[in-house]
CSV table of C-alpha atoms and ligand atoms in Angstrom, one decimal:
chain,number,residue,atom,x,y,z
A,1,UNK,CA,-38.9,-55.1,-91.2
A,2,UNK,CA,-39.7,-52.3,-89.6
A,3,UNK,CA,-37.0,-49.7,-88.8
A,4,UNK,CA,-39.2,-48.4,-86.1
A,5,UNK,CA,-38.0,-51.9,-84.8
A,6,UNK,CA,-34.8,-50.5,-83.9
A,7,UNK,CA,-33.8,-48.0,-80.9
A,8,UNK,CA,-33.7,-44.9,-82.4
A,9,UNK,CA,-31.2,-42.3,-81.3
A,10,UNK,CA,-32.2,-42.1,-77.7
A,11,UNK,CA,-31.8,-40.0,-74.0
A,12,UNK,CA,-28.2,-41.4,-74.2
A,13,UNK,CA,-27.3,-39.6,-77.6
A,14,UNK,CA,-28.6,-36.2,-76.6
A,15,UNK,CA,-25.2,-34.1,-76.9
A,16,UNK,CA,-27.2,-32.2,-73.3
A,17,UNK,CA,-26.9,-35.5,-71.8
A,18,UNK,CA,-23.3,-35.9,-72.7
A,19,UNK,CA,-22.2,-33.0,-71.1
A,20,UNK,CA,-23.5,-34.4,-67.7
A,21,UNK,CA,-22.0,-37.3,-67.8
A,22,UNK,CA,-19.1,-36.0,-69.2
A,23,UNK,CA,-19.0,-33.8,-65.9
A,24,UNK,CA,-20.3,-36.5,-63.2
A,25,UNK,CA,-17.5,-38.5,-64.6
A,26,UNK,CA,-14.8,-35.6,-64.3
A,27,UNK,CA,-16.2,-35.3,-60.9
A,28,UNK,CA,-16.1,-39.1,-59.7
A,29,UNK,CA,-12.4,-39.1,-60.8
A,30,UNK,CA,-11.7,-36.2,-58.8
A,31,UNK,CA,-13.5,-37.8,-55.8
A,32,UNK,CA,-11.2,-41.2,-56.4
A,33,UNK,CA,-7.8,-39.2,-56.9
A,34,UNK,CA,-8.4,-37.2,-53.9
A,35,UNK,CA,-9.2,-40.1,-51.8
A,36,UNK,CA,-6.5,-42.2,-53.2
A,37,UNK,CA,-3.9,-39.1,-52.4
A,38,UNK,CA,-5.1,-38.4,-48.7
A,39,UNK,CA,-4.8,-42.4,-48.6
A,40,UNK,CA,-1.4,-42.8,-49.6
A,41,UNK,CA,-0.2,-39.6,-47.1
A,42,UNK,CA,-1.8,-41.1,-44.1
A,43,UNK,CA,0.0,-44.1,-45.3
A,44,UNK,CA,3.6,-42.4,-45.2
A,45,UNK,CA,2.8,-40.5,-41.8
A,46,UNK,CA,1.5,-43.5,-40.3
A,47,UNK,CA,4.9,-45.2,-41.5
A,48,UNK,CA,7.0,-42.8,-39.8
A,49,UNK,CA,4.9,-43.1,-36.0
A,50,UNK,CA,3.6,-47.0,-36.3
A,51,UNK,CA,5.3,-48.2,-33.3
A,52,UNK,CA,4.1,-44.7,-31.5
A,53,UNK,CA,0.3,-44.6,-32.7
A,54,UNK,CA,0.3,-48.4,-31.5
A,55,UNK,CA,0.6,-47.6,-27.7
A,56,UNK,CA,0.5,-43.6,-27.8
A,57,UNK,CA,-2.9,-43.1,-26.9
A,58,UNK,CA,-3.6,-38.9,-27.0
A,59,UNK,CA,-5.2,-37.4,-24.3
A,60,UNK,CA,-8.1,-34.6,-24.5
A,61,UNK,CA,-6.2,-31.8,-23.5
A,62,UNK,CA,-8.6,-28.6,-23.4
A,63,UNK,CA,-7.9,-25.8,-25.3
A,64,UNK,CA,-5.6,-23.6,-22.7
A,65,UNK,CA,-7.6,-20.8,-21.2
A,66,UNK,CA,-5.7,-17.5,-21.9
A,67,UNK,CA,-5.2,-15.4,-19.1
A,68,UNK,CA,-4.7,-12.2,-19.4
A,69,UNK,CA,-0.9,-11.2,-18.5
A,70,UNK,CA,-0.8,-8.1,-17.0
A,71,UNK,CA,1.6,-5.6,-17.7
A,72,UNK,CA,3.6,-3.5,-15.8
A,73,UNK,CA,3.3,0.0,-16.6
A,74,UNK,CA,6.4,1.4,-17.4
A,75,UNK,CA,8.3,3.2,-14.1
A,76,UNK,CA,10.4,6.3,-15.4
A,77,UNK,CA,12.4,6.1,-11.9
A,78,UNK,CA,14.1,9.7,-12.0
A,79,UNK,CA,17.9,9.8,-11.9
A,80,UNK,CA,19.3,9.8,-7.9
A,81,UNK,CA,16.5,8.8,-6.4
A,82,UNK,CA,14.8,5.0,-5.6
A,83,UNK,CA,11.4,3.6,-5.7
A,84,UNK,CA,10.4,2.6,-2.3
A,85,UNK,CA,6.9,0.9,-0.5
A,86,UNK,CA,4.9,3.0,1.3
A,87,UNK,CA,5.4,2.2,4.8
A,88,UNK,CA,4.2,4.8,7.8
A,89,UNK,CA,5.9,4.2,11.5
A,90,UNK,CA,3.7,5.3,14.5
A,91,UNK,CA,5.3,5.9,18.1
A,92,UNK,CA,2.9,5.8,20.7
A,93,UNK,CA,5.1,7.1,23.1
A,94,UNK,CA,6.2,6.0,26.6
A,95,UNK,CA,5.1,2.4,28.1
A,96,UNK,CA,5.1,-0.3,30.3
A,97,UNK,CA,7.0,1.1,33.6
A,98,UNK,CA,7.6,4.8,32.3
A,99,UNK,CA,4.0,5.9,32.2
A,100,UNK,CA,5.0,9.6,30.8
A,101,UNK,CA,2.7,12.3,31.8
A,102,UNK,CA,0.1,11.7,34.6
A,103,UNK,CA,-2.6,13.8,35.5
A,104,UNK,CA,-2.9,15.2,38.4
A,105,UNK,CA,-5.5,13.1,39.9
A,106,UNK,CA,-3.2,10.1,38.9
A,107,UNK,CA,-6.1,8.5,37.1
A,108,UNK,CA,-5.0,8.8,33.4
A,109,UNK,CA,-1.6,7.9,32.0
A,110,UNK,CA,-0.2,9.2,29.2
A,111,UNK,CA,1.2,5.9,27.5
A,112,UNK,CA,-2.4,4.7,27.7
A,113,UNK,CA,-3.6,7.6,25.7
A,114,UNK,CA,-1.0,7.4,23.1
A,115,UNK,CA,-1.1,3.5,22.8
A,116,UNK,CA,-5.3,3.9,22.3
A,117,UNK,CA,-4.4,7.1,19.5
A,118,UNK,CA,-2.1,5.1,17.7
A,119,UNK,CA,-3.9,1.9,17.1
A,120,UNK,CA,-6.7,3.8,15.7
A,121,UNK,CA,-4.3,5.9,13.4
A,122,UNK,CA,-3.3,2.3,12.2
A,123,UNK,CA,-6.8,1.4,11.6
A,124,UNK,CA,-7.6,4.1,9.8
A,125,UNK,CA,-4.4,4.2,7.3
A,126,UNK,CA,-4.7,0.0,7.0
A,127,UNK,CA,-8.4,1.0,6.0
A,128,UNK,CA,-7.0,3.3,3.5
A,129,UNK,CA,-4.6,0.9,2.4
A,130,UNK,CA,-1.4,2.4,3.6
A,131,UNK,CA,1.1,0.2,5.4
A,132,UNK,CA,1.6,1.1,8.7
A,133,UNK,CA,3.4,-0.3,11.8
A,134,UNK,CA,3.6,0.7,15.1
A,135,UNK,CA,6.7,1.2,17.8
A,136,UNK,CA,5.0,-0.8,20.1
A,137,UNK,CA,0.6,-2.4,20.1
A,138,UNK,CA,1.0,-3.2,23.4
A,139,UNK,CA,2.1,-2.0,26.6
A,140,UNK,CA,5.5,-3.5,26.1
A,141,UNK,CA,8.4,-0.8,25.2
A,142,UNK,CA,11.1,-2.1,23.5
A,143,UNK,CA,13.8,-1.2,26.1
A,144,UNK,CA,12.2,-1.0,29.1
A,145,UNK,CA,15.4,-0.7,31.4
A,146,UNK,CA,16.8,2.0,29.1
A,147,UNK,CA,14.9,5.1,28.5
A,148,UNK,CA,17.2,6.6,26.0
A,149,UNK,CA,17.8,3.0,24.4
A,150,UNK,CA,14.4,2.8,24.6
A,151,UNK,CA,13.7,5.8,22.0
A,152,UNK,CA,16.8,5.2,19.7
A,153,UNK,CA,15.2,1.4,19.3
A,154,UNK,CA,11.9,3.2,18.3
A,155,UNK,CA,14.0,5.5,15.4
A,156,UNK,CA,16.0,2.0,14.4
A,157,UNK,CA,12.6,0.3,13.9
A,158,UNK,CA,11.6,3.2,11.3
A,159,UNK,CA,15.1,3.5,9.8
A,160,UNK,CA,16.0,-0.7,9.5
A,161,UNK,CA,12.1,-0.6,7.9
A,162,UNK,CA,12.8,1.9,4.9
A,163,UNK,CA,9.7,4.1,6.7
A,164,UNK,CA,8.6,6.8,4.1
A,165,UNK,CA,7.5,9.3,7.6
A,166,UNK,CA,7.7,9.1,10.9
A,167,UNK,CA,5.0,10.1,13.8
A,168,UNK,CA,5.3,10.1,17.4
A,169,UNK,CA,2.3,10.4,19.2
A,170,UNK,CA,2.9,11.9,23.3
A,171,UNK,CA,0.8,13.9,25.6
A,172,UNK,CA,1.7,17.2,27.2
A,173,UNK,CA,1.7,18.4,30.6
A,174,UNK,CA,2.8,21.6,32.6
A,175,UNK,CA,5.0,22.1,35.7
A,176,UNK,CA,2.2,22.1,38.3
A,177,UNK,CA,4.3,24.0,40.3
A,178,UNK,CA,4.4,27.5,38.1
A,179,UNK,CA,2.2,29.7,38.2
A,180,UNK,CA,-1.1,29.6,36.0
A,181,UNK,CA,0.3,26.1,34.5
A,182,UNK,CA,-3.5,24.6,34.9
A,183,UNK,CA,-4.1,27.3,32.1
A,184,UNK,CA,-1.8,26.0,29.6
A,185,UNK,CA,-3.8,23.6,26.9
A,186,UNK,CA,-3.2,23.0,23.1
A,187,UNK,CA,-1.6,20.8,20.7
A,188,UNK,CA,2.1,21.4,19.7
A,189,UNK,CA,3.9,20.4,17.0
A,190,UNK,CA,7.7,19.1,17.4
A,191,UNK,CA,9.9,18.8,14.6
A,192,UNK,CA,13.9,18.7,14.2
A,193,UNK,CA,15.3,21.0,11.2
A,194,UNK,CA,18.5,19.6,10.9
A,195,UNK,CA,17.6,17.0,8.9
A,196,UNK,CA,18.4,16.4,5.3
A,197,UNK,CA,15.1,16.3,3.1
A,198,UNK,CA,14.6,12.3,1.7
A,199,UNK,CA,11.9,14.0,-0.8
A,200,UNK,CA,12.1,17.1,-3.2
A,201,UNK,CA,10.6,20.1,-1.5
A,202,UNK,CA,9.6,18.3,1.6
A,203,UNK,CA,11.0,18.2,5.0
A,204,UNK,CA,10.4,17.6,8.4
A,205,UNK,CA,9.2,20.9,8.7
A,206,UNK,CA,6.4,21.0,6.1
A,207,UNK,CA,5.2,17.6,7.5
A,208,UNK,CA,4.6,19.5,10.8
A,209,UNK,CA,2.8,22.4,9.5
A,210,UNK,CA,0.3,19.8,7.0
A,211,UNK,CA,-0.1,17.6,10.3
A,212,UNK,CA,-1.1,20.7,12.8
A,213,UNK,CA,-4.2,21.2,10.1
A,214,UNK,CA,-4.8,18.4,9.5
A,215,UNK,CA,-5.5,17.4,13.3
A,216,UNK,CA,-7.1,21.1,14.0
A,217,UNK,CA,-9.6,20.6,11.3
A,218,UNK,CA,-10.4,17.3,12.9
A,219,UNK,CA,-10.8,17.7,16.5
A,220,UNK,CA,-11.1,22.1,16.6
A,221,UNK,CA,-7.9,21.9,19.7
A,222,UNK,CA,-6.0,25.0,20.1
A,223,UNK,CA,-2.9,24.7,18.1
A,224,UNK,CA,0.0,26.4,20.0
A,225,UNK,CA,2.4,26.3,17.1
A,226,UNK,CA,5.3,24.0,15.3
A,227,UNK,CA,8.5,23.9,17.7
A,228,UNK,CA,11.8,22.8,16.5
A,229,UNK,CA,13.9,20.2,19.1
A,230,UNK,CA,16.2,17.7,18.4
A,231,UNK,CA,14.2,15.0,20.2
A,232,UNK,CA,15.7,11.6,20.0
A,233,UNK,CA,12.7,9.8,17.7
A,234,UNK,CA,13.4,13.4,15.6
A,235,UNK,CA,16.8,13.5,15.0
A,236,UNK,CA,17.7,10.0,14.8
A,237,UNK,CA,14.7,9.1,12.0
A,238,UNK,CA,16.0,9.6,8.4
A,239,UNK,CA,12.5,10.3,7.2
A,240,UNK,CA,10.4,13.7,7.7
A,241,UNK,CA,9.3,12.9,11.1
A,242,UNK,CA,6.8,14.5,13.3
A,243,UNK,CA,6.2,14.5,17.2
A,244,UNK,CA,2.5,15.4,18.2
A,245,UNK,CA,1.8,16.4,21.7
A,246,UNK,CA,-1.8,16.4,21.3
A,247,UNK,CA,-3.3,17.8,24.8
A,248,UNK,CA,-2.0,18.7,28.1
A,249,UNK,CA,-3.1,16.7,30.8
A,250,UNK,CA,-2.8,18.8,33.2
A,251,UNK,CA,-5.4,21.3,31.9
A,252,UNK,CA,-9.1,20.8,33.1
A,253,UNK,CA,-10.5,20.7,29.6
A,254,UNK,CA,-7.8,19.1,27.6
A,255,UNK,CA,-7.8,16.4,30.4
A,256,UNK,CA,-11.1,16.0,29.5
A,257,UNK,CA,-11.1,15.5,25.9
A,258,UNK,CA,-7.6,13.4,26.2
A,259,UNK,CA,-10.2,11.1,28.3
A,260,UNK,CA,-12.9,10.5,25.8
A,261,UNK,CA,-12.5,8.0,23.2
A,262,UNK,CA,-14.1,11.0,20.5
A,263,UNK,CA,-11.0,13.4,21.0
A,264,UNK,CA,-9.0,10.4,20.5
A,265,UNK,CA,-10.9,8.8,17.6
A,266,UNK,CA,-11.0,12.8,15.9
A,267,UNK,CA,-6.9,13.1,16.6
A,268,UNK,CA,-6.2,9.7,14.9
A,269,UNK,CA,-8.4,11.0,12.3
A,270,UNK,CA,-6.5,14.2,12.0
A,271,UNK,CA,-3.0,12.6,12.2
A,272,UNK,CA,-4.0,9.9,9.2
A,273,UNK,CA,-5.3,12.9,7.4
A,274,UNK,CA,-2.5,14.2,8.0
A,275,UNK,CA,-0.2,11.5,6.7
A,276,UNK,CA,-2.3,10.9,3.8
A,277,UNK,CA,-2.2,14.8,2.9
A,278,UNK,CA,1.9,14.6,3.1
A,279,UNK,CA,2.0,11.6,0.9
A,280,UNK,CA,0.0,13.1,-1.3
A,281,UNK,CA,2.9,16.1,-1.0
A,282,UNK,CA,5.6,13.4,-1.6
A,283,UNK,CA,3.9,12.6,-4.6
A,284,UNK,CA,2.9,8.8,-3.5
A,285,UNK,CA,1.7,6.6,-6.4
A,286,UNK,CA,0.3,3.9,-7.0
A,287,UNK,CA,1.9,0.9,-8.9
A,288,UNK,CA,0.5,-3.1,-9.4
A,289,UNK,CA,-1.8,-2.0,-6.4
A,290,UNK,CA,0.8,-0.9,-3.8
A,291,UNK,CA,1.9,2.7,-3.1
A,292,UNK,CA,5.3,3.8,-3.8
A,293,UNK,CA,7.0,6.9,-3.6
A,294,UNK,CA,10.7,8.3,-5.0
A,295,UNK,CA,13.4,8.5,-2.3
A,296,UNK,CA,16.7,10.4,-2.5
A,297,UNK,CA,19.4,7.7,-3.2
A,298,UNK,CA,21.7,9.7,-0.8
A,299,UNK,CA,19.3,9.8,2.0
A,300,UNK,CA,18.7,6.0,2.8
B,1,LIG,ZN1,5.5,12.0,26.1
């Protein structure tokens, strides 16, 4: 008998081969206790929701998509004073039955001139995105069987709206009767000084002298100078407020300029420059997309 017969030590004894299985085995045990574990905890969770996960059936829901919050920057609002909108009244003076000044061939009226001003200043500062609201967009005045109720109305409407500054918008004319009043032509400036100042280093005053440049440089009128009155619209406005008197009518030249719809379109351009320059002197910002400015807390 042959011994050569018999298997010798084979693949399977090679201590190599041992090592392998040694280490598939190792590994197939691992596989099985793992499973078995993850079985046996989806076992106990499932006990604890069975009667749920038998109807419950979860929606998708999509992942949320972030939006970005956006935050506000922080305000250091100074102590005494308030942060208010940006809000600009315009008074286009006279209408309906009181036409104010007429020239002298009775064929131009000043409420139409200063209804036709102001709409364009409004244009212009809603352009710019500065709030802005007129005493009247019509012919419509808001007393018209009260003169004087009339014009305290007008300063209401900018005091009960928190305005920031105040213009009226009038024409001029000059007794026809006096000698050489055909001469007289320019722009004045009103203003009342006995006001108390809403912003720090800014008044009524300084408002009139920014606006006067401002509508000069725009339509090149003669500029007769700032005058002080306590005007109604003036005096009863808590705000810096202005009163332009743009042209006289009853001047040749002026009449014709206060006719065409370029001195007009130039004055609007001048009085919104002029706003815009005095906001910029009141230190107007802008916050979330609005403009604000600081008010005096004992001025409102
Ligand atoms: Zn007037």
């Amino acid at each position: 008998m042959s011994l050569s017969k018999f298997p010798g030590p084979g693949p399977r004894s090679n201590p190599k081969n041992r090592v392998i299985l040694l280490a598939a085995l190792l590994v197939f045990l691992l596989i099985v206790t793992a499973v078995t574990m993850a079985l046996s905890m989806n076992k106990n969770a499932g006990e604890d929701s069975d009667a749920e996960a038998a109807v419950v059936v979860t929606p998708f829901v999509p992942p949320p998509t972030p939006v970005p919050t956006p935050t506000p920057l922080p305000i250091d609002i100074p102590e005494g004073k308030t942060m208010e909108k940006v809000l600009i009244v315009i008074d286009p003076g006279h209408g309906e039955s009181d036409p104010g000044t007429v020239s002298p061939e009775e064929d131009l009226y000043e409420k139409d001139i200063t209804l036709d001003i102001g709409l364009k200043v409004r244009d212009i500062l809603t352009e710019a995105g500065i709030n802005t609201i007129l005493t009247r967009d019509n012919d419509k005045r808001l007393d018209d069987s009260d003169q004087k109720h009339d014009l305290w109305l007008r300063a209401q409407l900018a005091n009960v709206s928190n305005a920031t500054l105040f213009v009226s918008v009038h024409v001029n004319a000059h007794d026809l009767k006096l000698k050489g009043a055909r001469q007289v032509n320019g722009m004045e400036v009103i203003y009342h000084s006995g006001k108390q100042s809403m912003y720090d280093g800014f008044d009524s005053k300084g408002f009139a002298e920014i606006m006067a440049k401002a509508i000069q440089e725009h339509n090149g009128i003669n500029f007769r100078g700032l005058i002080n009155n306590d005007f109604s619209v003036l005096r009863n406005t808590r705000m810096p407020a202005v009163l332009v008197e743009t042209a006289f009518i009853t001047n040749q030249e002026d009449y014709k300029r206060l006719k065409s719809d370029e001195f007009r379109t130039n004055t609007a351009m001048g009085i919104a420059e002029g706003i815009k320059r005095a906001l910029e002197a009141i230190q107007a910002f802008e916050y979330e997309g609005d403009l604000y400015v600081f008010k005096q807390v004992d001025s409102q």
